[in-house]
Amino acid sequence: MVHLLNAIDDLLTPWFHDHGQGKYRVGQVRQWLFQQRASNFSEMTNLSQSLRDELSRDFTIWSATVAKHTQADDGTEKLLLTLADGGQIECVLLRDEVRRTICISTQVGCGMGCVFCASGLDGLSRNLTTGEIVEQMLRLQSLLREDERLSHIVVMGMGEPLANLDALLPALAEATREDGLGISARRITISTVGLTKAMRRLAETTPRYRLAVSLHAPNDELRQQIVPVADKIRIADVLAEADNYFDLSGRQLTFEYVLLGGINDSPREATELVNLLAGRTAILNVIPYNPVAGLPYKTPSHNAQRAFRQILEQGGVSVHFRHRKGDAIDAACGQLRRRAQSEAALVGIDARVGEGEGGRGGVS
Ligand code: SAH
């Protein structure tokens, strides 16, 4: 079966033509998928029964199953999806006043190896397809109440988005299209560890989205200890590509900095950061480390966090401390998948066997 979300127009246009139907049919299906939040062809009642039957014979809308659906008191919801080949990914819906932000994954696992991150602990399995990325968007959208609208997308789930641009860009195009999710590109943020060639490619082809660069250290020596790929990519080059992206896109840059107690949270690093970022139109997002089972890192004390923040603010850096949402449901990337897999290992079952399809019944 063909996964429709991989290339909706390119698959449906010839299909409807072959079935003697006008091109407007493609728009009708799109309307069902993106606006009506339909989850199967049988709901598409402006198509004849026989067309609906034939569509469901030839195409599948969902390629994954929901292995787990968790909800936190603050409105955060998280899906653990099991893909057709058994790989697992996570995606999250965050509710913040009127904002409805989804956080999506781009790879199964991750090859970047950042030492504090759960997603990369077992390395990279594979890139996601465009369809698997769009599927996360639609499944998360279907969790919303009728009066809620998706407003923002952050590509900050599992994986390195810039290592999978070929699949990501068509998926984001569906997100921004008027007859797709209709989300403005300004409200979509791609987070990268700083792959300079791909940053250049994004700047030259589609400088429409916001870019967030995971820095985590103010100098190359420390960064290499925290972000292993940094042994080939110098901070100066990452910043040059980020500046180039800013010049071409006009979108304010974000730098991310996971604060690890005793490692990158001293006043010295704060001062170095001020020197590095001063003069840039950028926001620094400081994320106190979210503990990952089995890893030795520590979340800095409140005092250390306050001192770090003060130096940055006094140095004129626009700094946000990201408040943590969804802690209770392991909403930091890669954590739910790990927990599910280790629990499954404990009881001797295969984590790849989902608990149910549809995502509505499985709330725990
Ligand atoms: N590979 C991309 C996107 C995925 S990670 C990148 O590196 O930016 C998204 C953000 O979550 C990154 O800034 C990452 O450093 C952060 N993150 C990952 N694990 C974390 C943890 N345990 N605690 C706090 N932040 C974490």
Tab-separated table of C-alpha atoms and ligand atoms in Angstrom:
chain	number	residue	atom	x	y	z
A	1	MET	CA	0.000	0.000	0.000
A	2	VAL	CA	1.145	3.478	-0.818
A	3	HIS	CA	1.453	6.044	1.974
A	4	LEU	CA	-0.602	8.944	0.650
A	5	LEU	CA	1.043	11.542	2.906
A	6	ASN	CA	4.369	11.030	1.126
A	7	ALA	CA	3.239	13.032	-1.899
A	8	ILE	CA	-0.466	13.816	-1.754
A	9	ASP	CA	-0.841	15.808	-4.973
A	10	ASP	CA	1.576	13.772	-7.043
A	11	LEU	CA	-0.142	10.543	-6.051
A	12	LEU	CA	-3.746	11.681	-6.275
A	13	THR	CA	-3.630	13.765	-9.456
A	14	PRO	CA	-2.854	10.838	-11.802
A	15	TRP	CA	-5.021	8.508	-9.743
A	16	PHE	CA	-8.149	10.605	-10.106
A	17	HIS	CA	-7.332	11.154	-13.779
A	18	ASP	CA	-7.142	7.393	-14.302
A	19	HIS	CA	-10.481	7.052	-12.558
A	20	GLY	CA	-12.136	9.588	-14.847
A	21	GLN	CA	-12.357	12.230	-12.141
A	22	GLY	CA	-11.548	15.925	-12.241
A	23	LYS	CA	-8.517	17.466	-10.584
A	24	TYR	CA	-10.723	19.212	-8.023
A	25	ARG	CA	-11.034	15.832	-6.312
A	26	VAL	CA	-7.469	16.248	-5.035
A	27	GLY	CA	-8.545	19.434	-3.298
A	28	GLN	CA	-11.501	17.638	-1.750
A	29	VAL	CA	-9.256	14.967	-0.244
A	30	ARG	CA	-6.838	17.632	0.998
A	31	GLN	CA	-9.717	19.455	2.634
A	32	TRP	CA	-10.710	16.282	4.478
A	33	LEU	CA	-7.167	15.550	5.597
A	34	PHE	CA	-6.073	18.995	6.712
A	35	GLN	CA	-9.238	20.900	7.583
A	36	GLN	CA	-11.736	18.215	8.575
A	37	ARG	CA	-9.056	16.136	10.321
A	38	ALA	CA	-10.328	12.952	8.696
A	39	SER	CA	-8.466	9.797	9.606
A	40	ASN	CA	-9.814	7.532	6.881
A	41	PHE	CA	-11.311	7.650	3.417
A	42	SER	CA	-14.724	6.467	4.554
A	43	GLU	CA	-15.309	9.852	6.184
A	44	MET	CA	-14.895	11.651	2.842
A	45	THR	CA	-18.582	11.793	2.051
A	46	ASN	CA	-18.416	14.080	-0.960
A	47	LEU	CA	-16.709	11.230	-2.827
A	48	SER	CA	-18.815	8.334	-4.037
A	49	GLN	CA	-18.732	5.133	-2.020
A	50	SER	CA	-16.928	3.307	-4.804
A	51	LEU	CA	-14.235	6.000	-5.042
A	52	ARG	CA	-13.738	5.860	-1.279
A	53	ASP	CA	-13.440	2.067	-1.440
A	54	GLU	CA	-10.921	2.225	-4.240
A	55	LEU	CA	-8.896	4.938	-2.518
A	56	SER	CA	-8.643	2.837	0.609
A	57	ARG	CA	-7.553	-0.137	-1.457
A	58	ASP	CA	-4.717	1.811	-3.068
A	59	PHE	CA	-3.600	4.220	-0.354
A	60	THR	CA	-3.108	4.334	3.354
A	61	ILE	CA	-3.360	7.595	5.297
A	62	TRP	CA	-1.589	6.282	8.375
A	63	SER	CA	1.599	4.278	8.101
A	64	ALA	CA	2.242	4.136	11.856
A	65	THR	CA	0.285	2.992	14.891
A	66	VAL	CA	0.005	4.743	18.241
A	67	ALA	CA	1.998	2.708	20.747
A	68	LYS	CA	1.363	5.125	23.570
A	69	HIS	CA	-0.560	8.333	24.154
A	70	THR	CA	0.212	10.245	27.340
A	71	GLN	CA	-1.288	13.423	28.728
A	72	ALA	CA	0.062	15.753	31.405
A	73	ASP	CA	-1.977	18.053	33.633
A	74	ASP	CA	-0.599	21.118	31.849
A	75	GLY	CA	-2.276	20.043	28.595
A	76	THR	CA	0.835	18.537	27.006
A	77	GLU	CA	0.140	15.372	25.063
A	78	LYS	CA	2.686	13.017	23.649
A	79	LEU	CA	2.435	10.243	21.099
A	80	LEU	CA	4.837	7.356	20.786
A	81	LEU	CA	4.382	6.054	17.255
A	82	THR	CA	5.443	2.662	15.952
A	83	LEU	CA	6.385	2.895	12.291
A	84	ALA	CA	5.675	0.299	9.625
A	85	ASP	CA	9.158	-1.214	10.035
A	86	GLY	CA	8.946	-1.286	13.841
A	87	GLY	CA	11.020	1.832	14.543
A	88	GLN	CA	9.622	4.221	17.115
A	89	ILE	CA	9.407	8.001	17.209
A	90	GLU	CA	7.820	10.589	19.428
A	91	CYS	CA	5.888	13.755	18.826
A	92	VAL	CA	4.347	16.212	21.236
A	93	LEU	CA	1.482	18.705	21.426
A	94	LEU	CA	2.045	21.654	23.774
A	95	ARG	CA	-0.728	23.960	24.926
A	96	ASP	CA	0.266	27.421	26.092
A	97	GLU	CA	-2.517	29.989	26.388
A	98	VAL	CA	-3.701	30.367	22.792
A	99	ARG	CA	-0.661	28.675	21.292
A	100	ARG	CA	-0.906	25.117	20.107
A	101	THR	CA	2.617	24.017	19.286
A	102	ILE	CA	3.603	20.643	17.958
A	103	CYS	CA	7.087	19.210	18.250
A	104	ILE	CA	7.935	16.665	15.571
A	105	SER	CA	10.712	14.169	14.855
A	106	THR	CA	12.705	13.785	11.647
A	107	GLN	CA	14.708	10.600	12.239
A	108	VAL	CA	14.475	7.310	14.107
A	109	GLY	CA	17.222	7.820	16.656
A	110	CYS	CA	19.921	10.374	15.944
A	111	GLY	CA	23.504	10.253	14.734
A	112	MET	CA	24.751	13.433	16.386
A	113	GLY	CA	25.533	11.840	19.752
A	114	CYS	CA	25.040	14.889	22.017
A	115	VAL	CA	26.067	13.427	25.351
A	116	PHE	CA	23.019	14.541	27.373
A	117	CYS	CA	20.323	13.583	24.858
A	118	ALA	CA	18.185	10.447	25.019
A	119	SER	CA	17.476	10.331	21.280
A	120	GLY	CA	21.012	9.609	20.209
A	121	LEU	CA	21.963	7.021	22.794
A	122	ASP	CA	21.453	4.160	20.354
A	123	GLY	CA	22.609	6.049	17.281
A	124	LEU	CA	20.707	6.634	14.072
A	125	SER	CA	18.385	3.995	12.603
A	126	ARG	CA	17.067	5.882	9.605
A	127	ASN	CA	15.592	9.059	8.198
A	128	LEU	CA	11.828	9.506	8.349
A	129	THR	CA	9.899	9.837	5.104
A	130	THR	CA	7.933	12.965	4.219
A	131	GLY	CA	4.770	10.977	4.896
A	132	GLU	CA	5.913	9.975	8.357
A	133	ILE	CA	6.640	13.619	9.170
A	134	VAL	CA	3.269	14.840	7.840
A	135	GLU	CA	1.582	12.003	9.715
A	136	GLN	CA	2.902	13.340	13.023
A	137	MET	CA	1.399	16.740	12.228
A	138	LEU	CA	-1.999	15.299	11.345
A	139	ARG	CA	-2.137	12.892	14.254
A	140	LEU	CA	-1.292	15.662	16.710
A	141	GLN	CA	-3.800	17.974	15.073
A	142	SER	CA	-6.466	15.307	15.551
A	143	LEU	CA	-5.873	15.483	19.317
A	144	LEU	CA	-7.121	19.081	19.357
A	145	ARG	CA	-10.645	20.004	20.300
A	146	GLU	CA	-12.697	21.398	17.452
A	147	ASP	CA	-12.234	24.963	18.706
A	148	GLU	CA	-8.431	24.628	18.908
A	149	ARG	CA	-6.090	25.416	15.991
A	150	LEU	CA	-2.496	24.403	15.450
A	151	SER	CA	-0.424	27.576	15.550
A	152	HIS	CA	3.264	26.632	15.721
A	153	ILE	CA	5.589	23.810	14.721
A	154	VAL	CA	8.983	23.156	16.220
A	155	VAL	CA	11.193	20.584	14.547
A	156	MET	CA	12.879	19.666	17.798
A	157	GLY	CA	11.888	16.057	18.327
A	158	MET	CA	14.087	13.067	17.675
A	159	GLY	CA	16.786	13.381	15.075
A	160	GLU	CA	18.767	16.064	13.295
A	161	PRO	CA	16.395	17.862	10.893
A	162	LEU	CA	19.171	19.218	8.703
A	163	ALA	CA	20.405	15.682	8.096
A	164	ASN	CA	17.017	14.908	6.527
A	165	LEU	CA	16.120	18.053	4.585
A	166	ASP	CA	14.989	16.069	1.531
A	167	ALA	CA	12.057	14.631	3.470
A	168	LEU	CA	11.520	17.563	5.813
A	169	LEU	CA	11.116	20.379	3.288
A	170	PRO	CA	8.171	18.818	1.399
A	171	ALA	CA	6.548	18.033	4.760
A	172	LEU	CA	6.910	21.650	5.900
A	173	ALA	CA	5.528	22.784	2.564
A	174	GLU	CA	2.332	20.870	3.440
A	175	ALA	CA	2.318	22.639	6.789
A	176	THR	CA	2.496	26.107	5.249
A	177	ARG	CA	0.223	25.627	2.210
A	178	GLU	CA	-3.132	27.391	2.428
A	179	ASP	CA	-4.782	24.106	1.481
A	180	GLY	CA	-2.522	22.289	3.926
A	181	LEU	CA	-2.246	23.201	7.593
A	182	GLY	CA	-1.987	26.886	6.717
A	183	ILE	CA	0.658	27.640	9.333
A	184	SER	CA	2.826	30.659	8.576
A	185	ALA	CA	6.497	29.843	7.986
A	186	ARG	CA	7.324	32.415	10.668
A	187	ARG	CA	5.733	30.073	13.179
A	188	ILE	CA	7.845	27.093	12.215
A	189	THR	CA	11.244	26.597	13.836
A	190	ILE	CA	13.862	24.137	12.675
A	191	SER	CA	16.411	23.244	15.320
A	192	THR	CA	19.854	22.069	14.277
A	193	VAL	CA	23.039	21.009	15.949
A	194	GLY	CA	24.714	23.263	13.367
A	195	LEU	CA	25.384	21.290	10.188
A	196	THR	CA	26.959	24.081	8.192
A	197	LYS	CA	26.498	22.723	4.647
A	198	ALA	CA	22.836	22.050	5.224
A	199	MET	CA	22.394	25.460	6.877
A	200	ARG	CA	23.757	26.969	3.681
A	201	ARG	CA	21.414	24.865	1.564
A	202	LEU	CA	18.414	25.925	3.646
A	203	ALA	CA	19.447	29.568	3.388
A	204	GLU	CA	19.821	29.350	-0.366
A	205	THR	CA	16.666	27.373	-1.091
A	206	THR	CA	14.023	28.022	1.573
A	207	PRO	CA	14.953	30.806	4.005
A	208	ARG	CA	11.355	30.970	5.211
A	209	TYR	CA	11.510	29.212	8.546
A	210	ARG	CA	12.975	30.224	11.850
A	211	LEU	CA	16.280	28.609	12.640
A	212	ALA	CA	17.418	27.510	16.082
A	213	VAL	CA	21.017	26.459	16.582
A	214	SER	CA	21.944	24.192	19.471
A	215	LEU	CA	25.138	25.707	20.805
A	216	HIS	CA	25.560	24.239	24.310
A	217	ALA	CA	29.038	25.721	24.778
A	218	PRO	CA	30.741	29.054	24.108
A	219	ASN	CA	34.055	27.605	22.874
A	220	ASP	CA	35.109	24.748	20.610
A	221	GLU	CA	36.975	22.798	23.247
A	222	LEU	CA	33.979	22.477	25.534
A	223	ARG	CA	31.546	22.063	22.673
A	224	GLN	CA	33.479	19.067	21.375
A	225	GLN	CA	32.972	17.347	24.715
A	226	ILE	CA	29.209	17.926	24.679
A	227	VAL	CA	28.428	17.745	20.959
A	228	PRO	CA	30.668	15.119	19.317
A	229	VAL	CA	30.014	16.292	15.731
A	230	ALA	CA	31.592	19.589	16.762
A	231	ASP	CA	35.034	18.077	16.309
A	232	LYS	CA	34.538	18.783	12.596
A	233	ILE	CA	32.448	21.940	12.859
A	234	ARG	CA	33.848	25.041	14.510
A	235	ILE	CA	31.591	27.458	16.363
A	236	ALA	CA	32.837	30.332	14.204
A	237	ASP	CA	31.627	28.512	11.076
A	238	VAL	CA	28.270	27.669	12.658
A	239	LEU	CA	27.776	31.305	13.617
A	240	ALA	CA	28.780	32.481	10.137
A	241	GLU	CA	26.155	30.210	8.569
A	242	ALA	CA	23.589	31.303	11.130
A	243	ASP	CA	24.312	34.957	10.307
A	244	ASN	CA	24.002	34.195	6.615
A	245	TYR	CA	20.632	32.554	7.266
A	246	PHE	CA	19.531	35.600	9.208
A	247	ASP	CA	20.612	37.913	6.378
A	248	LEU	CA	18.657	35.939	3.794
A	249	SER	CA	15.581	35.142	5.879
A	250	GLY	CA	15.259	38.200	8.085
A	251	ARG	CA	14.106	35.825	10.810
A	252	GLN	CA	15.485	36.338	14.260
A	253	LEU	CA	17.865	33.519	15.191
A	254	THR	CA	17.561	31.391	18.276
A	255	PHE	CA	20.487	29.729	19.994
A	256	GLU	CA	19.830	26.877	22.359
A	257	TYR	CA	21.962	26.072	25.339
A	258	VAL	CA	21.275	23.059	27.526
A	259	LEU	CA	22.571	23.952	30.961
A	260	LEU	CA	24.497	21.048	32.478
A	261	GLY	CA	25.485	21.399	36.136
A	262	GLY	CA	29.248	21.710	36.610
A	263	ILE	CA	29.929	21.404	32.883
A	264	ASN	CA	28.824	24.504	30.989
A	265	ASP	CA	27.041	26.575	33.644
A	266	SER	CA	29.812	28.616	35.279
A	267	PRO	CA	30.075	32.435	35.202
A	268	ARG	CA	33.041	32.002	32.881
A	269	GLU	CA	30.915	30.316	30.222
A	270	ALA	CA	28.186	32.916	30.690
A	271	THR	CA	30.697	35.694	30.066
A	272	GLU	CA	32.095	33.908	27.026
A	273	LEU	CA	28.578	33.538	25.680
A	274	VAL	CA	27.970	37.249	26.070
A	275	ASN	CA	31.099	37.946	24.029
A	276	LEU	CA	30.057	35.439	21.397
A	277	LEU	CA	26.470	36.589	20.925
A	278	ALA	CA	26.688	40.302	21.623
A	279	GLY	CA	25.585	42.349	18.644
A	280	ARG	CA	23.480	39.590	17.095
A	281	THR	CA	19.721	39.842	16.646
A	282	ALA	CA	19.191	36.598	18.445
A	283	ILE	CA	17.469	34.976	21.353
A	284	LEU	CA	19.320	32.623	23.636
A	285	ASN	CA	17.121	29.807	24.853
A	286	VAL	CA	18.625	28.281	27.967
A	287	ILE	CA	17.213	24.851	28.766
A	288	PRO	CA	18.104	23.477	32.194
A	289	TYR	CA	19.072	19.832	31.615
A	290	ASN	CA	16.148	17.471	31.779
A	291	PRO	CA	17.486	14.306	33.447
A	292	VAL	CA	17.730	11.189	31.285
A	293	ALA	CA	17.749	7.838	33.086
A	294	GLY	CA	21.223	6.333	33.083
A	295	LEU	CA	23.086	9.534	32.228
A	296	PRO	CA	25.345	11.167	34.822
A	297	TYR	CA	24.479	14.830	34.175
A	298	LYS	CA	22.859	17.172	36.677
A	299	THR	CA	20.378	20.008	36.397
A	300	PRO	CA	22.107	23.118	37.789
A	301	SER	CA	20.861	24.496	41.107
A	302	HIS	CA	18.509	27.471	41.072
A	303	ASN	CA	21.320	29.674	42.309
A	304	ALA	CA	23.622	28.618	39.504
A	305	GLN	CA	20.828	29.175	36.985
A	306	ARG	CA	20.111	32.634	38.373
A	307	ALA	CA	23.779	33.643	38.338
A	308	PHE	CA	24.173	32.406	34.762
A	309	ARG	CA	21.095	34.300	33.670
A	310	GLN	CA	22.186	37.514	35.357
A	311	ILE	CA	25.487	37.659	33.522
A	312	LEU	CA	23.745	37.160	30.188
A	313	GLU	CA	21.109	39.773	30.886
A	314	GLN	CA	23.666	42.281	32.101
A	315	GLY	CA	25.672	41.599	28.957
A	316	GLY	CA	22.675	42.549	26.820
A	317	VAL	CA	21.761	39.075	25.528
A	318	SER	CA	18.006	38.395	25.087
A	319	VAL	CA	17.743	35.279	27.149
A	320	HIS	CA	14.792	32.994	27.773
A	321	PHE	CA	14.886	30.216	30.268
A	322	ARG	CA	12.651	27.614	28.732
A	323	HIS	CA	10.094	26.573	31.284
A	324	ARG	CA	9.671	22.884	31.255
A	325	LYS	CA	6.422	21.424	30.083
A	326	GLY	CA	5.418	17.833	30.118
A	327	ASP	CA	8.133	16.632	32.496
A	328	ALA	CA	5.742	14.121	34.008
A	329	ILE	CA	5.303	12.433	30.646
A	330	ASP	CA	8.975	12.444	29.604
A	331	ALA	CA	8.315	15.075	26.987
A	332	ALA	CA	11.987	15.797	26.317
A	333	CYS	CA	12.980	14.236	23.062
A	334	GLY	CA	13.690	10.553	22.975
A	335	GLN	CA	12.755	9.912	26.554
A	336	LEU	CA	9.409	8.235	26.088
A	337	ARG	CA	10.759	5.916	23.433
A	338	ARG	CA	13.595	4.871	25.740
A	339	ARG	CA	11.289	4.274	28.637
A	340	ALA	CA	8.887	2.249	26.500
A	341	GLN	CA	11.716	0.146	25.150
A	342	SER	CA	13.325	-0.480	28.502
A	343	GLU	CA	9.995	-1.327	30.124
A	344	ALA	CA	9.311	-3.742	27.296
A	345	ALA	CA	12.741	-5.283	27.777
A	346	LEU	CA	12.001	-5.713	31.475
A	347	VAL	CA	8.802	-7.624	30.935
A	348	GLY	CA	10.211	-9.444	27.954
A	349	ILE	CA	7.891	-8.175	25.253
A	350	ASP	CA	8.733	-6.501	22.003
A	351	ALA	CA	8.401	-2.728	22.316
A	352	ARG	CA	7.485	-2.577	18.688
A	353	VAL	CA	4.114	-4.178	19.304
A	354	GLY	CA	1.720	-1.253	19.743
A	355	GLU	CA	-1.096	-1.183	22.233
A	356	GLY	CA	-3.691	0.071	19.839
A	357	GLU	CA	-4.398	2.179	16.804
A	358	GLY	CA	-5.999	5.560	16.572
A	359	GLY	CA	-4.573	7.385	19.521
A	360	ARG	CA	-7.929	8.102	21.054
A	361	GLY	CA	-8.312	5.009	23.161
A	362	GLY	CA	-4.821	4.713	24.531
A	363	VAL	CA	-4.574	7.589	26.974
A	364	SER	CA	-2.693	6.563	30.088
B	1	SAH	N1	19.079	17.753	16.560
B	1	SAH	C1	18.450	19.035	16.727
B	1	SAH	C2	17.004	18.957	17.190
B	1	SAH	C3	16.630	17.982	18.263
B	1	SAH	S1	17.000	18.340	19.917
B	1	SAH	C4	19.278	19.912	17.645
B	1	SAH	O1	20.296	19.446	18.123
B	1	SAH	O2	18.933	21.064	17.836
B	1	SAH	C5	16.056	19.746	20.350
B	1	SAH	C6	16.627	20.479	21.561
B	1	SAH	O3	16.415	19.728	22.759
B	1	SAH	C7	18.134	20.686	21.420
B	1	SAH	O4	18.505	21.977	21.745
B	1	SAH	C8	18.655	19.679	22.411
B	1	SAH	O5	19.907	20.030	22.823
B	1	SAH	C9	17.602	19.701	23.520
B	1	SAH	N2	17.674	18.550	24.428
B	1	SAH	C10	17.889	17.265	24.096
B	1	SAH	N3	17.951	16.492	25.207
B	1	SAH	C11	17.776	17.293	26.260
B	1	SAH	C12	17.755	17.095	27.700
B	1	SAH	N4	17.922	15.886	28.226
B	1	SAH	N5	17.541	18.169	28.481
B	1	SAH	C13	17.358	19.395	27.940
B	1	SAH	N6	17.372	19.644	26.612
B	1	SAH	C14	17.595	18.614	25.777
